[in-house]
CSV table of C-alpha atoms in Angstrom, one decimal:
chain,number,residue,atom,x,y,z
A,1,MET,CA,96.9,109.1,78.8
A,2,LEU,CA,96.2,108.0,82.4
A,3,THR,CA,97.3,111.3,83.8
A,4,GLY,CA,95.8,113.5,81.1
A,5,GLY,CA,99.2,114.3,79.7
A,6,SER,CA,98.3,113.0,76.2
A,7,ARG,CA,95.2,112.2,74.2
A,8,PRO,CA,94.5,108.7,73.1
A,9,PRO,CA,94.3,107.8,69.4
A,10,ALA,CA,90.9,108.4,67.7
A,11,GLY,CA,88.5,105.5,68.3
A,12,THR,CA,90.1,104.6,71.6
A,13,ALA,CA,87.6,104.1,74.5
A,14,TYR,CA,89.8,102.4,77.1
A,15,ALA,CA,93.4,102.6,78.2
A,16,SER,CA,95.2,100.8,81.1
A,17,ALA,CA,98.7,100.2,82.5
A,18,ASP,CA,99.9,97.4,84.9
A,19,TYR,CA,102.4,97.9,87.7
A,20,ARG,CA,104.6,94.8,88.0
A,21,PRO,CA,101.7,92.3,88.1
A,22,PHE,CA,104.1,89.3,87.9
A,23,ALA,CA,107.0,90.6,90.0
A,24,THR,CA,105.1,91.2,93.2
A,25,ALA,CA,104.9,87.8,94.9
A,26,ASP,CA,105.2,89.5,98.3
A,27,TRP,CA,102.5,92.1,97.6
A,28,THR,CA,99.8,90.7,99.9
A,29,ASP,CA,99.3,93.7,102.2
A,30,TYR,CA,99.4,97.3,100.9
A,31,ARG,CA,97.5,100.5,100.7
A,32,LEU,CA,96.9,102.6,97.6
A,33,ARG,CA,95.8,106.2,97.7
A,34,THR,CA,94.9,108.1,94.5
A,35,ALA,CA,92.8,111.0,93.3
A,36,VAL,CA,90.9,111.1,90.0
A,37,GLY,CA,89.5,114.0,88.1
A,38,GLY,CA,87.6,114.6,84.9
A,39,LEU,CA,84.6,112.3,85.8
A,40,HIS,CA,81.5,113.3,83.9
A,41,GLY,CA,78.1,111.6,84.1
A,42,THR,CA,78.0,107.9,83.3
A,43,SER,CA,80.1,108.2,80.1
A,44,ASN,CA,83.6,107.8,81.7
A,45,SER,CA,85.3,106.2,84.7
A,46,ALA,CA,88.6,105.5,86.3
A,47,GLY,CA,89.5,101.9,87.3
A,48,ILE,CA,92.0,100.2,89.7
A,49,THR,CA,92.6,96.5,89.6
A,50,LEU,CA,94.1,95.1,92.8
A,51,ARG,CA,95.9,91.7,93.0
A,52,ALA,CA,96.6,92.1,89.3
A,53,GLY,CA,98.4,89.1,87.8
A,54,SER,CA,97.0,86.8,90.5
A,55,GLY,CA,94.2,84.3,90.1
A,56,HIS,CA,92.0,86.5,92.3
A,57,PRO,CA,91.9,90.1,91.0
A,58,VAL,CA,89.5,92.6,92.4
A,59,SER,CA,88.4,95.5,90.2
A,60,LEU,CA,87.3,99.0,91.3
A,61,SER,CA,85.5,101.3,89.0
A,62,VAL,CA,84.8,104.9,90.1
A,63,GLY,CA,82.6,107.3,88.2
A,64,HIS,CA,81.0,110.7,88.8
A,65,HIS,CA,78.5,109.4,91.4
A,66,THR,CA,79.0,105.6,91.8
A,67,ALA,CA,81.8,103.2,92.7
A,68,SER,CA,81.7,99.4,92.1
A,69,LEU,CA,84.1,96.7,93.6
A,70,THR,CA,84.0,93.4,91.7
A,71,THR,CA,85.8,90.1,92.3
A,72,ALA,CA,87.0,87.9,89.4
A,73,ASP,CA,87.6,84.6,91.2
A,74,PRO,CA,87.8,81.5,89.0
A,75,GLU,CA,86.2,79.5,91.9
A,76,THR,CA,83.0,81.6,92.1
A,77,THR,CA,80.7,83.6,89.9
A,78,GLY,CA,82.2,86.8,91.3
A,79,ASP,CA,80.9,89.3,93.7
A,80,ARG,CA,80.0,93.0,93.1
A,81,ARG,CA,79.5,95.7,95.7
A,82,SER,CA,78.5,99.2,94.8
A,83,CYS,CA,78.0,102.5,96.6
A,84,ARG,CA,76.6,105.8,95.7
A,85,LEU,CA,78.9,108.8,95.8
A,86,LYS,CA,78.3,112.5,96.2
A,87,PRO,CA,78.3,113.5,92.5
A,88,SER,CA,81.6,115.1,91.7
A,89,ALA,CA,84.1,115.3,88.8
A,90,THR,CA,86.9,114.5,91.3
A,91,HIS,CA,87.2,111.7,94.0
A,92,ARG,CA,89.9,110.7,96.4
A,93,ILE,CA,90.2,106.9,96.7
A,94,THR,CA,91.9,104.8,99.4
A,95,VAL,CA,92.1,101.0,98.9
A,96,SER,CA,93.5,98.7,101.6
A,97,VAL,CA,94.6,95.2,100.5
A,98,THR,CA,95.2,92.4,103.0
A,99,PRO,CA,95.4,88.7,102.6
A,100,ARG,CA,91.7,88.4,103.5
A,101,HIS,CA,90.1,91.7,102.5
A,102,VAL,CA,90.0,94.5,100.0
A,103,ARG,CA,88.4,97.6,101.5
A,104,VAL,CA,87.6,100.9,99.6
A,105,SER,CA,86.8,104.3,100.9
A,106,VAL,CA,86.0,107.3,98.6
A,107,ASP,CA,86.3,110.9,99.8
A,108,GLY,CA,86.9,109.6,103.3
A,109,GLU,CA,83.7,107.5,103.5
A,110,THR,CA,83.7,103.7,103.6
A,111,CYS,CA,82.4,102.5,100.3
A,112,ALA,CA,82.8,98.7,99.8
A,113,ALA,CA,84.7,95.7,100.9
A,114,VAL,CA,85.1,92.1,99.7
A,115,ARG,CA,86.5,89.1,101.5
A,116,ALA,CA,89.0,86.8,100.0
A,117,GLY,CA,88.0,83.2,99.2
A,118,ARG,CA,89.5,80.1,100.8
A,119,TRP,CA,92.8,80.2,99.0
A,120,ARG,CA,96.4,80.4,100.2
A,121,VAL,CA,97.7,84.0,100.9
A,122,ALA,CA,100.3,83.7,98.1
A,123,GLU,CA,97.6,83.0,95.5
A,124,GLY,CA,96.3,86.6,96.0
A,125,ALA,CA,99.6,88.3,95.6
A,126,GLY,CA,99.9,90.7,92.7
A,127,GLY,CA,100.4,94.3,91.7
A,128,PHE,CA,97.9,96.7,90.5
A,129,SER,CA,96.7,98.3,87.3
A,130,LEU,CA,95.1,101.6,86.5
A,131,SER,CA,92.6,102.3,83.7
A,132,VAL,CA,90.5,105.0,82.3
A,133,ARG,CA,87.4,104.6,80.1
A,134,ASN,CA,85.5,107.1,78.0
A,135,ASP,CA,82.3,106.1,76.1
A,136,GLY,CA,80.9,109.5,75.7
A,137,PRO,CA,80.6,111.5,72.5
A,138,GLU,CA,82.2,114.5,74.2
A,139,ARG,CA,85.4,112.6,74.5
A,140,GLN,CA,86.3,114.0,78.0
A,141,TRP,CA,88.8,111.6,79.5
A,142,PRO,CA,89.2,111.1,83.3
A,143,ARG,CA,92.7,111.2,84.7
A,144,PHE,CA,94.6,110.1,87.8
A,145,THR,CA,95.9,113.3,89.5
A,146,SER,CA,97.9,111.6,92.3
A,147,LEU,CA,99.0,108.1,93.3
A,148,LYS,CA,100.7,106.8,96.5
A,149,VAL,CA,101.4,103.2,97.3
A,150,GLY,CA,102.6,102.0,100.7
């Protein structure tokens, strides 16, 4: 479903998959590059959660014309950064994760960044997850068309 290879069951509005969130204790510094397609209006989006499985995940949601980066830190109320994108059904996303920052660029333009809290580096180690959401009546699902992690 995440790549458009199959349709979700009727009544489904969200699908996700985690990549080794509990087996990535040394994942504190990496870059993820992906492309998404099939984005339409505000009814659907593609998501990436960084530091998945840690106590300090950061979630990115990318839609047709907006991207939002949100922290989910148990020590704070969370932080949300958004940016407007050139409206398009496809976007190229690059996310850089370091022990102290998560930085996002979309279509080659800097979009948003969040700083890590005052926790130990190992507390932010984790994998990533991908997700797609479709709330629209037309049932057009977004899809990941490429993915590279390094």
